[in-house]
PDB file of C-alpha atoms in Angstrom:
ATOM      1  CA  UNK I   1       0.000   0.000   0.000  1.00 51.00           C
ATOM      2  CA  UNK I   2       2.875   2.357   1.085  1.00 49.00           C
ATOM      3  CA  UNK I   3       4.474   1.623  -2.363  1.00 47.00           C
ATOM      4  CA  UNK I   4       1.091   1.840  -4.547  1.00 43.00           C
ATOM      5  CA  UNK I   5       0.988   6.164  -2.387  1.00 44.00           C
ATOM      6  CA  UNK I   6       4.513   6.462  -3.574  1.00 40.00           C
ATOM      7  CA  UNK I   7       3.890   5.479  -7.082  1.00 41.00           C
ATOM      8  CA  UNK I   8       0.551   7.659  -7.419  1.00 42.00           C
ATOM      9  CA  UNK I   9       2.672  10.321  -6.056  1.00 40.00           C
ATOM     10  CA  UNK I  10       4.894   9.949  -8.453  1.00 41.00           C
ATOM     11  CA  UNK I  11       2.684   9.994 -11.051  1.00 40.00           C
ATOM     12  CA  UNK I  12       0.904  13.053 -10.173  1.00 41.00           C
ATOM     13  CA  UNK I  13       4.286  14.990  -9.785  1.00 40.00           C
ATOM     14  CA  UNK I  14       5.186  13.808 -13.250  1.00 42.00           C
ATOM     15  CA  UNK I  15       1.990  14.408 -14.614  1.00 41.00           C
ATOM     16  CA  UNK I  16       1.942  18.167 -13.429  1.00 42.00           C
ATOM     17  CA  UNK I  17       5.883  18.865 -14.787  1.00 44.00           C
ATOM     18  CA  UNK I  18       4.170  17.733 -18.067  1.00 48.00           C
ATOM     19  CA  UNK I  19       1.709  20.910 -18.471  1.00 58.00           C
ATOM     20  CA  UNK I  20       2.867  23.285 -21.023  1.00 69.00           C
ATOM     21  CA  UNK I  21       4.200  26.705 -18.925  1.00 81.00           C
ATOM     22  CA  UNK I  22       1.985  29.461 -19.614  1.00 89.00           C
ATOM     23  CA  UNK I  23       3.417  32.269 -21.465  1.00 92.00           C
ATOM     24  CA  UNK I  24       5.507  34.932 -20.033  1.00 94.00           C
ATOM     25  CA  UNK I  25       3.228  38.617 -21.079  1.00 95.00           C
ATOM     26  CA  UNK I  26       4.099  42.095 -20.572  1.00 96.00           C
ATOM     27  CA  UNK I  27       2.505  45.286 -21.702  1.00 96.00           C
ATOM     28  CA  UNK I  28       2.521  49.044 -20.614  1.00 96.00           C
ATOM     29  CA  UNK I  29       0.270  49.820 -18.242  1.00 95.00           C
ATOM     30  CA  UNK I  30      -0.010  53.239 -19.090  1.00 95.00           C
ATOM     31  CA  UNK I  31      -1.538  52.623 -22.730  1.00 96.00           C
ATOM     32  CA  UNK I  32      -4.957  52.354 -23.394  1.00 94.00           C
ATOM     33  CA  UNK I  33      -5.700  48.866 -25.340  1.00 96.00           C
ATOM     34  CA  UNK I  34      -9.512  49.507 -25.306  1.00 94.00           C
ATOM     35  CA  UNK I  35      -9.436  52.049 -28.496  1.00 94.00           C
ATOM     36  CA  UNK I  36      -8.240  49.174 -30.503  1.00 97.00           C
ATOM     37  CA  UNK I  37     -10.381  48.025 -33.296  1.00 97.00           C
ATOM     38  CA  UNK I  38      -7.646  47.363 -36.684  1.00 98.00           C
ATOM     39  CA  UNK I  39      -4.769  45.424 -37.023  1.00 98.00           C
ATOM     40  CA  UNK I  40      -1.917  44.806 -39.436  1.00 98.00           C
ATOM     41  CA  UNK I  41       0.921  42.833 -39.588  1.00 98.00           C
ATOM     42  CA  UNK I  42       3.999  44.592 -39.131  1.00 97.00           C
ATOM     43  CA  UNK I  43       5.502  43.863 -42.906  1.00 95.00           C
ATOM     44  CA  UNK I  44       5.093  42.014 -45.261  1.00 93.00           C
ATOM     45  CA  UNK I  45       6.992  38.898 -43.605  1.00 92.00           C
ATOM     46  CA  UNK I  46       6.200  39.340 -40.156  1.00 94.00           C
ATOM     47  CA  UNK I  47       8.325  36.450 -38.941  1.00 91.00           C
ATOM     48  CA  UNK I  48      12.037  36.766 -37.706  1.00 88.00           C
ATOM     49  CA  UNK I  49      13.570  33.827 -37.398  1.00 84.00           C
ATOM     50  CA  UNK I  50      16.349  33.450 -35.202  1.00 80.00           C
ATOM     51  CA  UNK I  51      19.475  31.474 -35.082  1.00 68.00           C
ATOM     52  CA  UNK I  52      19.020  28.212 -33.464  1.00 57.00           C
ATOM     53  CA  UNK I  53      16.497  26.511 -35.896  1.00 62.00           C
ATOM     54  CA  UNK I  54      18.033  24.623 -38.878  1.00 62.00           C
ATOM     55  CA  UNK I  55      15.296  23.241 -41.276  1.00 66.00           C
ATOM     56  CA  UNK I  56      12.369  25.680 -40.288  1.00 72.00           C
ATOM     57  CA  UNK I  57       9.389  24.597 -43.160  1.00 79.00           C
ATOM     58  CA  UNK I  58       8.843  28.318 -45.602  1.00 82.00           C
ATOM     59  CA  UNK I  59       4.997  27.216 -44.320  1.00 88.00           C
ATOM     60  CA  UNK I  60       5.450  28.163 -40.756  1.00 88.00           C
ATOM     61  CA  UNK I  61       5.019  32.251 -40.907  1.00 93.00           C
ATOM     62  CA  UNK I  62       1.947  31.446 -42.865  1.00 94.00           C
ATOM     63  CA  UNK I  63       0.564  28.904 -40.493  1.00 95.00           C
ATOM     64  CA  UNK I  64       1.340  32.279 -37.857  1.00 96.00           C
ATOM     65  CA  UNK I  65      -0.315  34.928 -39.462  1.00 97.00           C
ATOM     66  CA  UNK I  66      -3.322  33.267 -40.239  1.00 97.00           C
ATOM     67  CA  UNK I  67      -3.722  31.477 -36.780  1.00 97.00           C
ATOM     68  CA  UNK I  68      -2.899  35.481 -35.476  1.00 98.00           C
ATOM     69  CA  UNK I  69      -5.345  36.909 -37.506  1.00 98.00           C
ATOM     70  CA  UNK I  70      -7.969  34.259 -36.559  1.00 97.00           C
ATOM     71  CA  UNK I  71      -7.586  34.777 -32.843  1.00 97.00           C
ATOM     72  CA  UNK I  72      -7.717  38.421 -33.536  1.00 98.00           C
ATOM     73  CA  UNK I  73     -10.657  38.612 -35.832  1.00 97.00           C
ATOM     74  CA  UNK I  74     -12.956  35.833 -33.057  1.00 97.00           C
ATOM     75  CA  UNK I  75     -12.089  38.886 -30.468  1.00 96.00           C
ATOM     76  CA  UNK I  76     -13.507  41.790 -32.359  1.00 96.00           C
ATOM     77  CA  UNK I  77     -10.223  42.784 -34.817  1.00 98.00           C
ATOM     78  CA  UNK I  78     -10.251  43.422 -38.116  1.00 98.00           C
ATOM     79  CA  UNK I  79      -7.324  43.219 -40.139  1.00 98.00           C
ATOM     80  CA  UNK I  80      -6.669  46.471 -42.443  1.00 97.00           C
ATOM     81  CA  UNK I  81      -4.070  46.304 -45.236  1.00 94.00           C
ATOM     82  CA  UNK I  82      -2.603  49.391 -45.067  1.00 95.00           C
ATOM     83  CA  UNK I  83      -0.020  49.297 -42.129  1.00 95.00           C
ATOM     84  CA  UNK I  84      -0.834  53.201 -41.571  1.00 95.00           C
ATOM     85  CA  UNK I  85      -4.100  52.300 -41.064  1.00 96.00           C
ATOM     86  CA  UNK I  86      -4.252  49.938 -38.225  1.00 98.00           C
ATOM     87  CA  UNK I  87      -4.440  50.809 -34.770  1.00 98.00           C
ATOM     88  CA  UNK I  88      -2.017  48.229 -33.845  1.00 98.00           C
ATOM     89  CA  UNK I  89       0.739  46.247 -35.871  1.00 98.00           C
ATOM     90  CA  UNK I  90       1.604  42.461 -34.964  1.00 98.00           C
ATOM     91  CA  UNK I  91       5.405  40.758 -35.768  1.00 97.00           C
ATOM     92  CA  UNK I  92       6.994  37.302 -34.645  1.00 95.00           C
ATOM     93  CA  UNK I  93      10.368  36.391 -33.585  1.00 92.00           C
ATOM     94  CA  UNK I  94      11.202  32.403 -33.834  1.00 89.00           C
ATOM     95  CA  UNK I  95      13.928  31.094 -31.561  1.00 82.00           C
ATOM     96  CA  UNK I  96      15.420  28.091 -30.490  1.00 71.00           C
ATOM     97  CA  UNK I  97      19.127  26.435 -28.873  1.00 61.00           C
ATOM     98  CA  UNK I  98      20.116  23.128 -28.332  1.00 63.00           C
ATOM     99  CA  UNK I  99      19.545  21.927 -24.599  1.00 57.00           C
ATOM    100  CA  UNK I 100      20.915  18.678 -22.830  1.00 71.00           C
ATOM    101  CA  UNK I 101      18.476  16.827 -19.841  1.00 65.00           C
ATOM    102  CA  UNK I 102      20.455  14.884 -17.636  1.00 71.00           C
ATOM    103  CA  UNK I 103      18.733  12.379 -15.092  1.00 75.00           C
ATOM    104  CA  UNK I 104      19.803  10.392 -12.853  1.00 74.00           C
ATOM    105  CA  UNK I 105      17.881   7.846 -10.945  1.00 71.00           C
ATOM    106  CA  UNK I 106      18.887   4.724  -8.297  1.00 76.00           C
ATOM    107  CA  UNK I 107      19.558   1.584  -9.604  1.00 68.00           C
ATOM    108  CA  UNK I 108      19.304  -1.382  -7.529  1.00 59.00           C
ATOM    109  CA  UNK I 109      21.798  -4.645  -8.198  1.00 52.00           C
ATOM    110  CA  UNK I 110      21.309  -7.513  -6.403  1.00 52.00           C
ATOM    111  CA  UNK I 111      23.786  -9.045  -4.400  1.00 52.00           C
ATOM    112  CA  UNK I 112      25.488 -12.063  -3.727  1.00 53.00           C
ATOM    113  CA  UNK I 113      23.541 -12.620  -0.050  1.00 52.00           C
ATOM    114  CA  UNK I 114      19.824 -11.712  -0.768  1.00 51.00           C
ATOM    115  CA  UNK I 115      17.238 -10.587  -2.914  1.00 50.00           C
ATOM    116  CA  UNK I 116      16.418  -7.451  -4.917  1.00 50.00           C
ATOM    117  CA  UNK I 117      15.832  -4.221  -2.192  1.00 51.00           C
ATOM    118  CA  UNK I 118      17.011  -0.564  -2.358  1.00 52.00           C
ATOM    119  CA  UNK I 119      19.240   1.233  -0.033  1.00 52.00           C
ATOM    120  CA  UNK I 120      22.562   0.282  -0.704  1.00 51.00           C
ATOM    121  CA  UNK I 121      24.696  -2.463   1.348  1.00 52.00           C
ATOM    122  CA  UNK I 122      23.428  -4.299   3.984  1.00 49.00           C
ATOM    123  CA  UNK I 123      19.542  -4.470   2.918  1.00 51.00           C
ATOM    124  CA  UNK I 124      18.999  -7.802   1.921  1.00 53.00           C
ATOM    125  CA  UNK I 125      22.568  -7.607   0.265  1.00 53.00           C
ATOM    126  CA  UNK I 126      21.798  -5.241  -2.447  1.00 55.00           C
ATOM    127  CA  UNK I 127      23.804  -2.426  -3.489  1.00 60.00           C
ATOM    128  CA  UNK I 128      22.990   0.780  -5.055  1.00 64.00           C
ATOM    129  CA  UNK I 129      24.095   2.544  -8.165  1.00 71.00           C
ATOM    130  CA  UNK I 130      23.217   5.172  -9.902  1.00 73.00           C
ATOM    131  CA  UNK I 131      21.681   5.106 -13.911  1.00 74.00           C
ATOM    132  CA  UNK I 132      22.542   8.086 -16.090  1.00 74.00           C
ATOM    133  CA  UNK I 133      19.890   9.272 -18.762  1.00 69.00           C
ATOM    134  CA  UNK I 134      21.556  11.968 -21.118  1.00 68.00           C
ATOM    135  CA  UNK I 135      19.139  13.392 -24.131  1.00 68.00           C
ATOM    136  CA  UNK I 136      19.409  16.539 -26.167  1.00 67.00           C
ATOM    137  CA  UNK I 137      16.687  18.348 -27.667  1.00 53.00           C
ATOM    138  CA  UNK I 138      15.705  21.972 -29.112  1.00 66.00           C
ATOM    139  CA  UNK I 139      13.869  24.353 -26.640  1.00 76.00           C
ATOM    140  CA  UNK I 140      11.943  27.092 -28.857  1.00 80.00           C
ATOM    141  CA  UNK I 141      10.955  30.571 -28.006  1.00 87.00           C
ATOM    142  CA  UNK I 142       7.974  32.624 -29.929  1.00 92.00           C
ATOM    143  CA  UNK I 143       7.544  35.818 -29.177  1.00 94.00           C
ATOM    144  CA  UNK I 144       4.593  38.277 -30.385  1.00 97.00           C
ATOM    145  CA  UNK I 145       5.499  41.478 -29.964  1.00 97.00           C
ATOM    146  CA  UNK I 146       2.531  44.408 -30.341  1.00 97.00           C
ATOM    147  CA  UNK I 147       3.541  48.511 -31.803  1.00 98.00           C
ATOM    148  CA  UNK I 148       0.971  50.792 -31.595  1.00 97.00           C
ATOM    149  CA  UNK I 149       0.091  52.132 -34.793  1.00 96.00           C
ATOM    150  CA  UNK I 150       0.338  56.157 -34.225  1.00 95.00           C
ATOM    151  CA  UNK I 151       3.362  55.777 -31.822  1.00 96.00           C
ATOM    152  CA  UNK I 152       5.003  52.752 -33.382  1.00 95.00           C
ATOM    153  CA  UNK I 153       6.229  51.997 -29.525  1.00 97.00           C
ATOM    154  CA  UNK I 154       5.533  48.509 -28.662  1.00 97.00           C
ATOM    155  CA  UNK I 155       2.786  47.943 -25.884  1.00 97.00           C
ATOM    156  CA  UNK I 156       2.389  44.657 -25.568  1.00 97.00           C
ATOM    157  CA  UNK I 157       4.780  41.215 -25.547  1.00 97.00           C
ATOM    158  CA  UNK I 158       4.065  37.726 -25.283  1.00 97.00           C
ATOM    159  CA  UNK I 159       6.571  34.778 -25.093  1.00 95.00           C
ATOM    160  CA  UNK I 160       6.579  30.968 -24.620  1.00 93.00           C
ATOM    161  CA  UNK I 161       8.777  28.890 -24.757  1.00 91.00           C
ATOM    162  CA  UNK I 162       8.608  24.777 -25.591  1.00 85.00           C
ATOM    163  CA  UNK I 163      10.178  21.686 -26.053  1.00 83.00           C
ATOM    164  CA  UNK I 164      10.049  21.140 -29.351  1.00 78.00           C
ATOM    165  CA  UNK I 165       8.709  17.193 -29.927  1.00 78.00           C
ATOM    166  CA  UNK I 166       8.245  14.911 -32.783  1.00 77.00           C
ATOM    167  CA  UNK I 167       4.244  15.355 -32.362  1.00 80.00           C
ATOM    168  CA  UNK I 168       5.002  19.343 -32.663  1.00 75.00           C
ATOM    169  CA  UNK I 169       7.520  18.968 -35.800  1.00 75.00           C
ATOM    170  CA  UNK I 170       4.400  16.800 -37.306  1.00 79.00           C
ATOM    171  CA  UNK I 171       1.618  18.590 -36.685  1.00 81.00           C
ATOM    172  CA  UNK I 172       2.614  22.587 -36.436  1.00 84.00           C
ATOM    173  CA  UNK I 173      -0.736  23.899 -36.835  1.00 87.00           C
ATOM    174  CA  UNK I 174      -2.459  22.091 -33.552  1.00 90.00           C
ATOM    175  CA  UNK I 175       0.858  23.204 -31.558  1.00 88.00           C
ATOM    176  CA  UNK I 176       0.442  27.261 -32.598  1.00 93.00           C
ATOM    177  CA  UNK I 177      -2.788  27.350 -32.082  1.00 95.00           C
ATOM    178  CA  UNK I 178      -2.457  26.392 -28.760  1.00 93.00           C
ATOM    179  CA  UNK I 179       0.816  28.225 -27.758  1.00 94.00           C
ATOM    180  CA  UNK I 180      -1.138  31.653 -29.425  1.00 96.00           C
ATOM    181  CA  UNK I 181      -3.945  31.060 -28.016  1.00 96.00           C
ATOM    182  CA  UNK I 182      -2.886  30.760 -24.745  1.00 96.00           C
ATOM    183  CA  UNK I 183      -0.620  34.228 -25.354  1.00 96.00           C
ATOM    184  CA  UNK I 184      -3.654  35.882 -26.552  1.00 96.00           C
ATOM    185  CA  UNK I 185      -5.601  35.037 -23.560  1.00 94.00           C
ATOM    186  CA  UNK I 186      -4.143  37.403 -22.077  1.00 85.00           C
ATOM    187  CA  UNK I 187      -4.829  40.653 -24.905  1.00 93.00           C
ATOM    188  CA  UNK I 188      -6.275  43.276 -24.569  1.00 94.00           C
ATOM    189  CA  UNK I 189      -5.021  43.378 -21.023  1.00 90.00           C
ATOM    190  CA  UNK I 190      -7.634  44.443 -18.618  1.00 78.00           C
TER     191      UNK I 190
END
């Protein structure tokens, strides 16, 4: 029983470190977001891409604007074409670096004098070691950054950032929409 708590424990601590972080916002809080009605993008390819991420698909600033301007438009915006125009422009910056996860966990080896048991020498004979698990993978950043369109100051920045997975790599479009729609959760700031 004592083991079945730990394991569910376990479980439930693993389980939580699996929930995608909420993205990081900021904004002024001296601007006034409620005059807001048009948006733009901020050129014509809105998308930076940073160094960091080799083999980026040409389809991905597409996949962007369109989930940005959907989001936008469900929440009142329209989207102007003339950049002058809008009351606020939207642009992207891509990012990503190589990262290394090490873990390290007990390992237990059963001795010559007893049976499997944890704890090192002396418990039923086993001894202790220590397993290594070493894997790299790419961490990406998006940021959507917000200029207002008289003062062309930006007022308003969202970031998240992600471990970028097979299941993301494969299916872009379910990933965005999630990672921008939780960022625009948060706009027009209250």
């Amino acid at each position: 029983e004592t083991i079945m708590r730990h394991l569910t424990l376990l479980l439930l601590v693993f389980l939580a470190g699996c929930a995608a972080p909420k993205p990081m916002v900021d904004f002024d809080p001296s601007h006034n977001f409620s005059e807001y009605r048009t948006f733009a993008f901020i050129s014509d390819n809105p998308l930076m891409i940073a160094e960091g991420l080799p083999g980026v698909s040409p389809m991905l600033e597409g996949r962007i604007i369109q989930i940005t301007e959907n989001i936008l438009s469900a929440r009142g915006y329209t989207r102007v074409s003339d950049r002058k125009e809008a009351n606020f422009t939207v642009g992207f910056t891509l990012g990503g670096r190589d990262k290394i996860q090490v873990t390290s966990y007990p390992e237990s080896y059963r001795g010559n004098y007893g049976s499997w048991g944890w704890g090192g020498r002396g418990y039923y004979g086993a001894q202790t070691y220590t397993n290594t698990d070493v894997r790299q993978y790419t961490e990406g950043t998006l940021a959507v950054d917000l200029y207002d369109g008289s003062t062309r100051k930006p007022v308003w920045h969202a970031r998240a950032v992600r471990k970028i997975t097979t299941k993301m790599r494969e299916n872009p479009g379910e990933t965005l929409r999630a990672i921008l729609g939780d960022m625009f959760a948060a706009f027009p700031p209250s």
